[in-house]
C-alpha positions as semicolon CSV with decimal commas, in nm:
position;residue;x (nm);y (nm);z (nm)
1;M;-10,900;-2,449;-2,589
2;T;-10,550;-2,516;-2,456
3;Q;-10,421;-2,224;-2,253
4;H;-10,060;-2,136;-2,322
5;T;-9,911;-1,962;-2,019
6;T;-9,566;-1,979;-1,876
7;S;-9,260;-2,035;-2,083
8;K;-9,099;-2,376;-2,132
9;S;-8,785;-2,195;-2,238
10;R;-8,472;-2,386;-2,320
11;T;-8,245;-2,087;-2,261
12;P;-8,352;-1,753;-2,105
13;L;-8,360;-1,463;-2,346
14;H;-8,141;-1,262;-2,111
15;R;-7,883;-1,341;-1,849
16;R;-7,943;-1,033;-1,634
17;T;-7,655;-0,823;-1,508
18;F;-7,875;-0,541;-1,374
19;F;-7,868;-0,657;-1,013
20;S;-7,638;-0,814;-0,756
21;G;-7,620;-0,861;-0,380
22;D;-7,926;-0,737;-0,191
23;E;-8,090;-0,627;-0,516
24;E;-8,069;-0,975;-0,665
25;E;-8,195;-1,132;-0,342
26;Y;-8,495;-0,901;-0,348
27;R;-8,555;-0,975;-0,718
28;Q;-8,566;-1,346;-0,642
29;L;-8,798;-1,282;-0,346
30;V;-9,035;-1,095;-0,578
31;R;-9,012;-1,363;-0,849
32;D;-9,092;-1,638;-0,598
33;F;-9,388;-1,437;-0,466
34;M;-9,523;-1,378;-0,816
35;T;-9,502;-1,748;-0,897
36;R;-9,645;-1,866;-0,566
37;E;-9,908;-1,600;-0,504
38;V;-10,005;-1,430;-0,830
39;D;-9,971;-1,704;-1,091
40;R;-10,133;-1,975;-0,878
41;N;-10,416;-1,758;-0,746
42;L;-10,478;-1,541;-1,052
43;D;-10,830;-1,674;-1,111
44;K;-10,921;-1,603;-0,748
45;Y;-10,797;-1,244;-0,769
46;A;-10,966;-1,195;-1,106
47;S;-11,301;-1,323;-0,975
48;G;-11,281;-1,133;-0,647
49;E;-11,263;-1,448;-0,435
50;L;-10,935;-1,301;-0,311
51;S;-10,924;-0,922;-0,284
52;I;-10,653;-0,688;-0,409
53;K;-10,621;-0,568;-0,050
54;E;-10,542;-0,925;0,053
55;L;-10,274;-0,941;-0,218
56;H;-10,113;-0,628;-0,073
57;R;-10,128;-0,767;0,279
58;R;-9,958;-1,088;0,170
59;A;-9,698;-0,891;-0,024
60;A;-9,625;-0,677;0,282
61;A;-9,594;-0,983;0,507
62;T;-9,342;-1,131;0,262
63;G;-9,137;-0,812;0,232
64;V;-9,228;-0,749;-0,131
65;V;-9,388;-0,407;-0,071
66;A;-9,319;-0,123;0,174
67;T;-8,945;-0,148;0,110
68;G;-8,921;0,232;0,106
69;V;-9,022;0,277;0,472
70;P;-8,705;0,390;0,657
71;E;-8,549;0,165;0,919
72;E;-8,623;0,410;1,201
73;Y;-8,994;0,359;1,128
74;G;-8,967;-0,020;1,122
75;G;-8,904;-0,066;0,750
76;M;-8,620;-0,181;0,525
77;G;-8,507;0,166;0,421
78;Q;-8,444;0,067;0,060
79;G;-8,418;0,310;-0,232
80;P;-8,629;0,352;-0,549
81;L;-8,449;0,073;-0,735
82;M;-8,649;-0,186;-0,540
83;N;-8,970;-0,047;-0,686
84;F;-8,818;-0,082;-1,034
85;I;-8,739;-0,448;-0,960
86;L;-9,095;-0,503;-0,841
87;S;-9,240;-0,333;-1,151
88;H;-9,019;-0,533;-1,387
89;E;-9,084;-0,869;-1,224
90;L;-9,459;-0,804;-1,204
91;S;-9,475;-0,732;-1,577
92;R;-9,287;-1,057;-1,644
93;T;-9,579;-1,240;-1,483
94;P;-9,866;-1,357;-1,711
95;G;-10,112;-1,222;-1,453
96;F;-9,996;-0,864;-1,516
97;G;-10,235;-0,851;-1,812
98;T;-10,520;-0,919;-1,569
99;L;-10,415;-0,734;-1,254
100;G;-10,226;-0,437;-1,396
101;P;-9,959;-0,250;-1,193
102;V;-10,075;-0,353;-0,845
103;M;-9,835;-0,331;-0,549
104;T;-9,605;-0,076;-0,718
105;T;-9,673;0,210;-0,476
106;D;-9,338;0,254;-0,303
107;N;-9,250;0,553;-0,521
108;V;-9,508;0,742;-0,315
109;T;-9,375;0,585;0,006
110;Q;-9,031;0,733;-0,047
111;L;-9,175;1,075;-0,124
112;I;-9,385;1,077;0,193
113;F;-9,083;0,998;0,410
114;E;-8,881;1,269;0,238
115;V;-9,122;1,561;0,261
116;A;-9,411;1,487;0,500
117;S;-9,430;1,599;0,863
118;E;-9,312;1,373;1,142
119;R;-9,671;1,328;1,253
120;I;-9,777;1,197;0,913
121;K;-9,475;0,965;0,898
122;Q;-9,555;0,819;1,237
123;H;-9,919;0,778;1,135
124;V;-9,873;0,607;0,798
125;A;-9,562;0,393;0,862
126;P;-9,734;0,106;1,048
127;L;-10,023;0,112;0,801
128;I;-9,792;0,085;0,499
129;L;-9,594;-0,193;0,665
130;D;-9,919;-0,384;0,719
131;G;-10,001;-0,360;0,348
132;A;-10,214;-0,044;0,325
133;I;-10,264;0,059;-0,037
134;Q;-10,145;0,409;-0,124
135;S;-10,261;0,612;-0,419
136;L;-10,184;0,955;-0,564
137;G;-10,468;1,158;-0,717
138;L;-10,358;1,426;-0,961
139;T;-10,558;1,369;-1,281
140;E;-10,905;1,518;-1,326
141;P;-11,154;1,486;-1,614
142;D;-11,036;1,821;-1,755
143;A;-10,684;1,822;-1,614
144;G;-10,447;1,550;-1,730
145;T;-10,101;1,671;-1,817
146;N;-10,210;2,033;-1,762
147;S;-10,185;2,061;-1,384
148;Q;-10,281;2,428;-1,392
149;A;-10,632;2,320;-1,498
150;I;-10,692;2,136;-1,167
151;R;-11,025;2,237;-1,017
152;T;-11,026;2,040;-0,693
153;T;-10,988;2,294;-0,412
154;A;-10,883;2,294;-0,049
155;R;-10,965;2,588;0,178
156;R;-10,873;2,652;0,537
157;D;-11,144;2,652;0,801
158;G;-10,992;2,697;1,142
159;D;-10,761;2,403;1,211
160;E;-10,900;2,199;0,920
161;W;-10,884;2,187;0,542
162;V;-11,206;2,145;0,342
163;I;-11,155;1,962;0,011
164;S;-11,405;1,974;-0,277
165;G;-11,384;1,831;-0,628
166;G;-11,292;1,504;-0,795
167;K;-11,012;1,295;-0,942
168;T;-11,014;1,020;-1,204
169;F;-10,795;0,752;-1,367
170;I;-10,608;0,690;-1,041
171;S;-10,387;0,382;-1,014
172;S;-10,521;0,166;-0,728
173;G;-10,752;0,455;-0,640
174;N;-11,058;0,237;-0,590
175;H;-10,865;0,018;-0,344
176;A;-10,663;0,291;-0,169
177;D;-10,646;0,303;0,209
178;L;-10,429;0,614;0,203
179;A;-10,520;0,872;-0,062
180;Y;-10,284;1,156;-0,143
181;V;-10,477;1,427;-0,325
182;V;-10,349;1,738;-0,502
183;A;-10,579;2,038;-0,466
184;K;-10,570;2,408;-0,542
185;T;-10,510;2,611;-0,225
186;D;-10,451;2,945;-0,400
187;P;-10,743;3,037;-0,629
188;T;-10,529;3,297;-0,808
189;G;-10,332;3,017;-0,974
190;G;-9,960;3,008;-1,043
191;K;-9,684;2,757;-0,979
192;R;-9,741;2,761;-0,602
193;S;-10,118;2,723;-0,612
194;L;-10,129;2,344;-0,558
195;S;-10,086;2,154;-0,232
196;A;-10,106;1,787;-0,133
197;F;-10,314;1,626;0,142
198;L;-10,355;1,291;0,311
199;V;-10,717;1,167;0,299
200;P;-10,770;0,824;0,459
201;S;-11,032;0,594;0,313
202;G;-11,361;0,626;0,501
203;T;-11,326;0,998;0,569
204;P;-11,679;1,150;0,561
205;G;-11,758;1,297;0,219
206;F;-11,479;1,102;0,045
207;T;-11,616;0,854;-0,212
208;Q;-11,407;0,599;-0,402
209;S;-11,535;0,419;-0,711
210;R;-11,399;0,212;-0,997
211;V;-11,348;0,296;-1,363
212;D;-11,335;-0,020;-1,575
213;M;-11,030;-0,001;-1,799
214;M;-10,904;-0,193;-2,100
215;G;-10,625;-0,428;-2,000
216;M;-10,705;-0,419;-1,627
217;P;-11,011;-0,645;-1,592
218;A;-10,947;-0,736;-1,228
219;T;-10,862;-0,392;-1,095
220;G;-10,954;-0,100;-1,321
221;L;-10,859;0,249;-1,207
222;G;-11,005;0,468;-0,936
223;E;-11,228;0,772;-0,930
224;W;-11,253;1,000;-0,624
225;S;-11,518;1,247;-0,520
226;F;-11,469;1,503;-0,242
227;D;-11,787;1,657;-0,102
228;D;-11,659;1,914;0,148
229;V;-11,420;1,659;0,295
230;R;-11,263;1,781;0,617
231;V;-10,913;1,678;0,720
232;P;-10,704;1,817;1,006
233;D;-10,442;2,079;0,937
234;W;-10,159;1,830;0,993
235;H;-10,274;1,624;0,691
236;L;-10,107;1,880;0,465
237;I;-9,812;1,700;0,301
238;G;-9,500;1,913;0,288
239;E;-9,535;2,288;0,249
240;E;-9,843;2,464;0,117
241;G;-9,808;2,536;-0,254
242;E;-9,527;2,282;-0,305
243;A;-9,721;1,988;-0,452
244;L;-9,584;2,006;-0,806
245;K;-9,229;2,053;-0,685
246;M;-9,263;1,754;-0,455
247;F;-9,412;1,514;-0,706
248;S;-9,168;1,615;-0,979
249;M;-8,903;1,461;-0,752
250;T;-9,048;1,116;-0,822
251;M;-9,121;1,165;-1,191
252;S;-8,788;1,043;-1,328
253;N;-8,786;0,723;-1,125
254;D;-9,152;0,654;-1,199
255;R;-9,089;0,679;-1,573
256;V;-8,797;0,438;-1,547
257;H;-9,025;0,198;-1,359
258;C;-9,273;0,221;-1,647
259;A;-8,993;0,144;-1,893
260;G;-8,910;-0,161;-1,682
261;R;-9,270;-0,281;-1,709
262;A;-9,262;-0,238;-2,087
263;L;-8,935;-0,432;-2,105
264;G;-9,059;-0,712;-1,881
265;Q;-9,382;-0,757;-2,072
266;A;-9,201;-0,767;-2,406
267;E;-8,954;-1,023;-2,269
268;L;-9,233;-1,250;-2,151
269;A;-9,436;-1,212;-2,470
270;L;-9,141;-1,292;-2,693
271;Q;-9,039;-1,597;-2,489
272;M;-9,397;-1,726;-2,488
273;T;-9,417;-1,671;-2,864
274;I;-9,090;-1,849;-2,933
275;D;-9,215;-2,149;-2,736
276;Y;-9,557;-2,138;-2,902
277;T;-9,414;-2,129;-3,255
278;K;-9,196;-2,430;-3,177
279;E;-9,501;-2,625;-3,061
280;R;-9,753;-2,504;-3,320
281;I;-9,770;-2,743;-3,619
282;V;-9,881;-2,583;-3,947
283;A;-9,939;-2,700;-4,303
284;G;-9,681;-2,953;-4,415
285;G;-9,643;-3,092;-4,064
286;Q;-9,366;-2,855;-3,962
287;P;-9,350;-2,623;-3,662
288;L;-9,442;-2,260;-3,725
289;F;-9,095;-2,173;-3,595
290;D;-8,930;-2,345;-3,894
291;L;-9,083;-2,105;-4,146
292;Q;-8,838;-1,841;-4,264
293;N;-9,084;-1,555;-4,211
294;T;-9,137;-1,661;-3,848
295;R;-8,765;-1,678;-3,780
296;M;-8,712;-1,334;-3,934
297;Q;-8,985;-1,179;-3,721
298;L;-8,861;-1,341;-3,401
299;A;-8,507;-1,228;-3,474
300;E;-8,621;-0,874;-3,538
301;M;-8,813;-0,867;-3,212
302;Y;-8,513;-1,001;-3,022
303;I;-8,291;-0,727;-3,168
304;Q;-8,543;-0,460;-3,069
305;L;-8,566;-0,609;-2,721
306;E;-8,189;-0,598;-2,680
307;A;-8,189;-0,226;-2,762
308;V;-8,452;-0,160;-2,493
309;N;-8,262;-0,381;-2,252
310;A;-7,945;-0,175;-2,300
311;M;-8,123;0,158;-2,257
312;V;-8,312;0,048;-1,949
313;G;-7,993;-0,099;-1,803
314;Q;-7,824;0,241;-1,829
315;M;-8,117;0,405;-1,652
316;V;-8,110;0,141;-1,376
317;D;-7,755;0,251;-1,299
318;K;-7,871;0,613;-1,282
319;V;-8,161;0,527;-1,051
320;R;-7,919;0,338;-0,828
321;T;-7,693;0,645;-0,799
322;N;-7,983;0,894;-0,793
323;T;-7,853;1,066;-1,108
324;S;-8,142;1,011;-1,350
325;T;-8,293;1,321;-1,509
326;P;-8,650;1,382;-1,635
327;F;-8,510;1,421;-1,988
328;E;-8,335;1,083;-1,987
329;A;-8,625;0,909;-1,815
330;A;-8,874;1,048;-2,068
331;A;-8,663;0,920;-2,357
332;C;-8,628;0,578;-2,194
333;K;-9,000;0,542;-2,121
334;A;-9,103;0,653;-2,471
335;F;-8,860;0,418;-2,648
336;A;-8,931;0,121;-2,422
337;Q;-9,309;0,153;-2,449
338;D;-9,319;0,212;-2,825
339;T;-9,085;-0,082;-2,886
340;S;-9,276;-0,305;-2,645
341;A;-9,598;-0,224;-2,833
342;R;-9,444;-0,332;-3,164
343;I;-9,317;-0,654;-3,012
344;L;-9,653;-0,741;-2,853
345;D;-9,834;-0,670;-3,179
346;C;-9,602;-0,895;-3,377
347;C;-9,628;-1,169;-3,114
348;V;-10,008;-1,174;-3,131
349;Q;-9,988;-1,192;-3,511
350;L;-9,777;-1,507;-3,485
351;W;-10,027;-1,662;-3,242
352;G;-10,306;-1,612;-3,494
353;A;-10,661;-1,660;-3,367
354;H;-10,527;-1,815;-3,046
355;G;-10,373;-1,478;-2,966
356;L;-10,714;-1,311;-2,976
357;A;-10,878;-1,549;-2,728
358;D;-10,937;-1,369;-2,400
359;E;-10,845;-1,680;-2,202
360;Q;-10,491;-1,667;-2,340
361;P;-10,246;-1,458;-2,134
362;I;-10,089;-1,319;-2,454
363;S;-10,425;-1,161;-2,543
364;R;-10,460;-0,989;-2,206
365;M;-10,097;-0,882;-2,217
366;Y;-10,162;-0,718;-2,555
367;T;-10,459;-0,514;-2,435
368;N;-10,280;-0,417;-2,115
369;N;-9,973;-0,312;-2,311
370;R;-10,178;-0,055;-2,502
371;S;-10,234;0,146;-2,185
372;M;-9,861;0,194;-2,133
373;R;-9,836;0,458;-2,404
374;I;-10,107;0,667;-2,235
375;L;-10,088;0,631;-1,857
376;A;-9,816;0,805;-1,651
377;G;-9,736;1,036;-1,942
378;T;-9,835;0,978;-2,305
379;S;-9,570;0,893;-2,561
380;E;-9,643;1,223;-2,733
381;L;-9,590;1,423;-2,413
382;L;-9,264;1,241;-2,345
383;K;-9,132;1,313;-2,695
384;I;-9,224;1,681;-2,659
385;S;-9,025;1,681;-2,336
386;V;-8,730;1,522;-2,513
387;A;-8,751;1,764;-2,806
388;S;-8,747;2,061;-2,571
389;R;-8,390;1,972;-2,473
390;L;-8,255;1,924;-2,824
């Protein structure tokens, strides 16, 4: 079967005005890396011949990741917008449907260098710059959006913390070199009962495993187990009891990044579908594109995409000026992901049986897209958040 991959587009769907200057230079750096490294080596990463850790190391060596490490620690000192650019360009790569959101960990980087102790910063900076994979563990089997239901605990024992419990559905968790885990330090509960800790991979009692996930065949998600894991006192991130306050600082930007992924994937899917329908010959010897129904559907998808593009563009400006709010970000993520899902569904319909073949990128993009409305905040949760402000 012929594999239809990258676009042979005559004219790009969008002439981007989101970025300029250093931002545009970084976007082009990311795009070149995706083409050179991800697209050309996708089969090797999917089969395990090349590891995800190797991908991160190559990305770090190129300057694609670790942009959030401040200059005084040897990094570029860039803001959260660079992680948006990385997320958006990654999702515009056919391999995103196989690899999932790899490399997009700099949201955590910026948080660490805002709230962690100087000792932690000095410890993790060279590791991050060398391509160490970071991962945040908050979700548990019985504690998703309800953080008060977290059962993982951390108790003091002299100059150490002893962590017990488990986490699941963790992005890059099975590959993480630096794990940041949220645990209950006050058994009485309350808003200040949760604290965050650094747990390096290989720490005795700390087990990392993989959960196979739909739409992420090469990576999956991580699952962590803590069997009386001991870490030194200085591995506490920020102040005791401040975990939720700290991580809420990154929530708005993270949701905008997710909206960027939804936008990028819809852009790629629509461009691939336009090209496919112009090449696909149907009954009567005419291209599928020439049928009125096809043109109507493609036009409708383009109009929907333009609406997402405008909304995301507004949020990009807010991320750039650090003025985005959780309310606005929730609305943007919900709209972008729901619209992206409709576009991907319509695209697959136009591809017919070809769109269901697992070897086709459009098929893997479709299954990956389904996870967007669940991970990092379900569409329902986001809409409840929006409604609470009306």
